[in-house]
């Protein structure tokens, strides 16, 4: 089975589906670009600026095609007439979805696995082929994307035996994971976010100046009960009012 390598549309679709902030897109691109041809198609690994331009071109295509976030139809990842590269044509949506899952595992080094119900995916992705063909494609796509499948107890599960109607653990294969960058990508991103916020804060201070600290009030707190009087002490007797109190007869004058 030939191992799949990703292209610029796969990366762009990941940004859309997982709502990657625009100011972090270049950081994500730089990370996957540094992984080289282990993950990316070789023409994209020659020049980072070219790769970045291709990803932004595909981002525009996805936006124009209606693929905006995780609630978008997975079929919008491909244009009409596109051919599947791994699965049978009837299961092209399964291929697109599993590419997103695999990329998420690549970008999230601390994420050990993702739980999926392959039987439920068939309805969720709108796949209308036969069950046997769909089960065969589940096996093919996991092998091509170098994914391991285990049951809920962590034991290896062979999809060639069929797809159960229960949650399965999907993770990167140990061999594939060893070839990836060992650095914690999320920690690097968190550091970049803090630097980005610090730059915004510095720019705000330059434009608007610092905000003066709020002075504490010097008024003495009111003493409880010192100036309070009961209603009976401050009010007028009920007999002197022109309005008759409820439940009390009016006195004769």
Short mmCIF file of C-alpha atoms in Angstrom, two decimals:
data_model
loop_
_atom_site.label_atom_id
_atom_site.label_comp_id
_atom_site.label_asym_id
_atom_site.label_seq_id
_atom_site.Cartn_x
_atom_site.Cartn_y
_atom_site.Cartn_z
CA UNK A 1 0.00 0.00 0.00
CA UNK A 2 1.45 3.36 -1.05
CA UNK A 3 1.60 5.94 1.72
CA UNK A 4 -0.36 9.13 1.11
CA UNK A 5 1.35 12.54 1.18
CA UNK A 6 -0.61 15.75 1.62
CA UNK A 7 -1.11 18.68 -0.73
CA UNK A 8 -1.96 22.35 -0.27
CA UNK A 9 -5.73 21.79 -0.38
CA UNK A 10 -5.52 19.26 2.44
CA UNK A 11 -3.71 21.82 4.62
CA UNK A 12 -6.16 24.58 3.67
CA UNK A 13 -9.14 22.34 4.45
CA UNK A 14 -7.64 21.57 7.86
CA UNK A 15 -7.45 25.32 8.60
CA UNK A 16 -11.11 25.72 7.67
CA UNK A 17 -12.46 22.64 9.40
CA UNK A 18 -10.64 23.14 12.69
CA UNK A 19 -11.00 26.97 12.64
CA UNK A 20 -7.30 27.78 12.85
CA UNK A 21 -6.96 31.55 13.59
CA UNK A 22 -5.65 33.54 10.64
CA UNK A 23 -2.66 34.86 12.62
CA UNK A 24 -1.51 31.26 13.29
CA UNK A 25 -1.89 29.94 9.75
CA UNK A 26 1.70 30.72 8.77
CA UNK A 27 2.99 28.96 11.91
CA UNK A 28 1.04 25.83 11.00
CA UNK A 29 2.37 26.01 7.43
CA UNK A 30 5.93 26.43 8.65
CA UNK A 31 5.62 23.41 10.91
CA UNK A 32 4.33 21.03 8.25
CA UNK A 33 6.74 22.47 5.68
CA UNK A 34 9.64 21.63 8.00
CA UNK A 35 8.49 18.00 8.12
CA UNK A 36 9.38 17.81 4.44
CA UNK A 37 8.46 15.01 2.07
CA UNK A 38 7.54 12.69 4.96
CA UNK A 39 4.20 14.46 4.95
CA UNK A 40 4.05 16.97 2.06
CA UNK A 41 4.22 16.41 -1.69
CA UNK A 42 7.78 17.06 -2.83
CA UNK A 43 7.06 20.04 -5.16
CA UNK A 44 5.64 21.92 -2.16
CA UNK A 45 8.71 21.35 0.00
CA UNK A 46 11.14 23.21 -2.25
CA UNK A 47 10.15 26.78 -1.39
CA UNK A 48 8.11 27.95 1.59
CA UNK A 49 6.77 31.08 -0.09
CA UNK A 50 5.46 28.99 -2.99
CA UNK A 51 3.85 26.55 -0.55
CA UNK A 52 2.23 29.40 1.39
CA UNK A 53 0.85 30.93 -1.81
CA UNK A 54 -0.66 27.60 -2.85
CA UNK A 55 -2.33 27.11 0.54
CA UNK A 56 -3.90 30.58 0.40
CA UNK A 57 -5.09 29.89 -3.14
CA UNK A 58 -6.83 26.74 -1.89
CA UNK A 59 -8.27 28.61 1.09
CA UNK A 60 -10.03 30.93 -1.33
CA UNK A 61 -11.31 27.98 -3.35
CA UNK A 62 -12.76 26.30 -0.24
CA UNK A 63 -14.38 29.54 0.93
CA UNK A 64 -15.92 30.11 -2.51
CA UNK A 65 -17.09 26.47 -2.61
CA UNK A 66 -18.92 26.79 0.74
CA UNK A 67 -16.47 24.87 2.94
CA UNK A 68 -16.10 27.19 5.93
CA UNK A 69 -15.92 25.25 9.22
CA UNK A 70 -16.63 21.92 10.92
CA UNK A 71 -20.34 22.25 10.13
CA UNK A 72 -19.70 22.43 6.37
CA UNK A 73 -20.40 19.53 4.04
CA UNK A 74 -17.26 17.41 3.62
CA UNK A 75 -18.08 17.00 -0.08
CA UNK A 76 -17.32 20.73 -0.48
CA UNK A 77 -13.63 19.94 -0.01
CA UNK A 78 -13.50 18.69 -3.59
CA UNK A 79 -14.72 20.30 -6.77
CA UNK A 80 -17.13 18.57 -9.14
CA UNK A 81 -15.38 15.93 -11.20
CA UNK A 82 -12.42 15.38 -8.85
CA UNK A 83 -11.20 11.80 -8.64
CA UNK A 84 -10.40 10.07 -5.37
CA UNK A 85 -6.71 9.22 -4.84
CA UNK A 86 -7.03 6.43 -2.26
CA UNK A 87 -10.61 5.21 -1.91
CA UNK A 88 -13.17 4.20 -4.48
CA UNK A 89 -15.01 7.12 -6.01
CA UNK A 90 -18.16 6.36 -4.00
CA UNK A 91 -16.16 6.87 -0.78
CA UNK A 92 -14.35 10.10 -1.70
CA UNK A 93 -15.94 11.86 1.30
CA UNK A 94 -14.46 9.23 3.63
CA UNK A 95 -11.06 9.92 2.09
CA UNK A 96 -11.43 13.69 2.60
CA UNK A 97 -12.60 13.31 6.20
CA UNK A 98 -9.85 10.90 7.23
CA UNK A 99 -7.21 13.24 5.79
CA UNK A 100 -8.45 15.92 8.21
CA UNK A 101 -8.34 13.49 11.12
CA UNK A 102 -4.79 12.41 10.29
CA UNK A 103 -3.59 16.00 9.92
CA UNK A 104 -5.10 16.82 13.31
CA UNK A 105 -3.12 13.99 14.87
CA UNK A 106 0.03 15.29 13.16
CA UNK A 107 -0.46 18.84 14.41
CA UNK A 108 -1.51 17.69 17.90
CA UNK A 109 1.49 15.74 19.12
CA UNK A 110 0.08 15.30 22.64
CA UNK A 111 -3.19 13.83 21.36
CA UNK A 112 -2.81 10.03 21.63
CA UNK A 113 -5.86 9.05 19.58
CA UNK A 114 -9.28 10.09 18.29
CA UNK A 115 -12.42 8.02 18.82
CA UNK A 116 -14.51 7.36 15.71
CA UNK A 117 -17.58 5.33 14.87
CA UNK A 118 -16.95 4.24 11.28
CA UNK A 119 -20.48 2.87 10.92
CA UNK A 120 -21.97 6.24 11.90
CA UNK A 121 -19.60 8.06 9.53
CA UNK A 122 -21.28 6.38 6.59
CA UNK A 123 -24.50 8.28 7.29
CA UNK A 124 -22.78 11.44 8.51
CA UNK A 125 -20.72 11.77 5.31
CA UNK A 126 -23.60 10.85 3.01
CA UNK A 127 -21.93 7.73 1.57
CA UNK A 128 -24.47 5.59 -0.30
CA UNK A 129 -22.39 2.66 -1.51
CA UNK A 130 -22.75 -0.91 -0.28
CA UNK A 131 -21.63 -1.81 3.23
CA UNK A 132 -18.97 -4.26 1.99
CA UNK A 133 -17.38 -1.64 -0.27
CA UNK A 134 -17.46 0.93 2.52
CA UNK A 135 -15.80 -1.44 5.02
CA UNK A 136 -13.07 -2.26 2.51
CA UNK A 137 -12.41 1.45 1.98
CA UNK A 138 -12.13 2.04 5.74
CA UNK A 139 -9.30 -0.48 5.80
CA UNK A 140 -7.64 1.04 2.72
CA UNK A 141 -7.72 4.65 3.94
CA UNK A 142 -6.30 3.80 7.38
CA UNK A 143 -3.44 1.83 5.86
CA UNK A 144 -2.62 4.58 3.35
CA UNK A 145 -2.69 7.35 5.98
CA UNK A 146 -0.56 5.22 8.34
CA UNK A 147 -3.24 5.05 11.03
CA UNK A 148 -3.64 2.38 13.69
CA UNK A 149 -7.07 1.27 14.90
CA UNK A 150 -7.74 -0.13 18.37
CA UNK A 151 -10.87 -0.99 20.30
CA UNK A 152 -12.09 0.80 23.43
CA UNK A 153 -9.78 -1.37 25.57
CA UNK A 154 -6.69 -0.40 23.58
CA UNK A 155 -6.28 -3.74 21.81
CA UNK A 156 -5.42 -3.77 18.04
CA UNK A 157 -8.49 -4.04 15.83
CA UNK A 158 -8.36 -5.37 12.25
CA UNK A 159 -10.79 -3.49 10.02
CA UNK A 160 -10.48 -6.29 7.46
CA UNK A 161 -12.79 -8.32 9.72
CA UNK A 162 -15.52 -5.68 9.38
CA UNK A 163 -16.54 -2.35 10.87
CA UNK A 164 -18.38 -2.59 14.22
CA UNK A 165 -21.06 -0.17 15.34
CA UNK A 166 -18.99 1.09 18.26
CA UNK A 167 -16.27 3.62 19.00
CA UNK A 168 -12.75 2.76 17.88
CA UNK A 169 -9.48 4.50 18.73
CA UNK A 170 -7.64 5.89 15.71
CA UNK A 171 -4.02 7.02 16.13
CA UNK A 172 -0.85 7.52 14.11
CA UNK A 173 1.25 4.39 13.67
CA UNK A 174 4.32 4.20 15.88
CA UNK A 175 6.64 4.13 12.86
CA UNK A 176 5.06 7.21 11.31
CA UNK A 177 5.05 9.09 14.62
CA UNK A 178 8.77 8.47 15.13
CA UNK A 179 9.54 10.19 11.83
CA UNK A 180 7.77 13.40 12.85
CA UNK A 181 9.25 16.34 14.67
CA UNK A 182 9.56 15.57 18.38
CA UNK A 183 9.08 19.20 19.43
CA UNK A 184 5.81 20.18 21.09
CA UNK A 185 4.11 22.18 18.37
CA UNK A 186 1.29 23.36 20.65
CA UNK A 187 3.75 24.80 23.16
CA UNK A 188 5.48 26.69 20.36
CA UNK A 189 2.13 28.07 19.21
CA UNK A 190 1.23 29.10 22.75
CA UNK A 191 4.49 31.01 23.00
CA UNK A 192 3.79 32.72 19.67
CA UNK A 193 0.29 33.67 20.83
CA UNK A 194 1.69 35.26 23.99
CA UNK A 195 4.21 37.23 21.92
CA UNK A 196 1.42 38.31 19.57
CA UNK A 197 -0.70 39.55 22.48
CA UNK A 198 2.31 41.35 23.96
CA UNK A 199 2.91 43.13 20.64
CA UNK A 200 -0.73 44.22 20.54
CA UNK A 201 -0.47 45.52 24.10
CA UNK A 202 2.69 47.50 23.29
CA UNK A 203 1.07 49.02 20.20
CA UNK A 204 -1.99 49.99 22.22
CA UNK A 205 0.16 51.75 24.80
CA UNK A 206 1.90 53.69 22.05
CA UNK A 207 -1.40 54.82 20.52
CA UNK A 208 -3.55 55.42 23.58
CA UNK A 209 -1.10 55.56 26.47
CA UNK A 210 -1.38 53.63 29.67
CA UNK A 211 -4.68 53.48 31.53
CA UNK A 212 -4.41 55.23 34.94
CA UNK A 213 -5.01 53.04 37.91
CA UNK A 214 -8.36 53.52 39.60
CA UNK A 215 -8.08 55.29 42.95
CA UNK A 216 -9.64 53.68 45.96
CA UNK A 217 -12.46 55.55 47.65
CA UNK A 218 -11.51 57.33 50.90
CA UNK A 219 -15.10 57.63 52.16
CA UNK A 220 -15.64 55.93 55.47
CA UNK A 221 -18.04 52.99 55.37
CA UNK A 222 -21.48 53.63 56.76
CA UNK A 223 -22.07 52.29 60.21
CA UNK A 224 -24.84 49.77 60.31
CA UNK A 225 -27.72 50.91 62.41
CA UNK A 226 -26.20 54.31 63.30
CA UNK A 227 -28.58 56.44 61.25
CA UNK A 228 -31.31 53.96 60.54
CA UNK A 229 -34.73 54.37 62.00
CA UNK A 230 -37.67 52.10 61.85
CA UNK A 231 -40.66 52.87 59.67
CA UNK A 232 -42.84 53.46 62.71
CA UNK A 233 -40.44 56.13 64.05
CA UNK A 234 -40.27 58.10 60.79
CA UNK A 235 -43.77 57.59 59.36
CA UNK A 236 -46.98 59.37 60.25
CA UNK A 237 -49.67 57.66 62.31
CA UNK A 238 -52.12 55.78 60.17
CA UNK A 239 -55.03 57.79 61.60
CA UNK A 240 -53.66 61.09 60.20
CA UNK A 241 -53.44 59.82 56.62
CA UNK A 242 -56.19 60.59 54.10
CA UNK A 243 -55.92 57.10 52.65
CA UNK A 244 -57.38 54.37 54.79
CA UNK A 245 -54.84 51.61 55.53
CA UNK A 246 -55.97 48.19 54.45
CA UNK A 247 -57.72 46.24 57.17
CA UNK A 248 -57.95 49.24 59.54
CA UNK A 249 -61.21 51.24 59.97
CA UNK A 250 -61.08 54.98 59.39
CA UNK A 251 -61.53 57.03 62.56
CA UNK A 252 -64.32 59.53 62.86
CA UNK A 253 -63.33 63.17 62.91
#
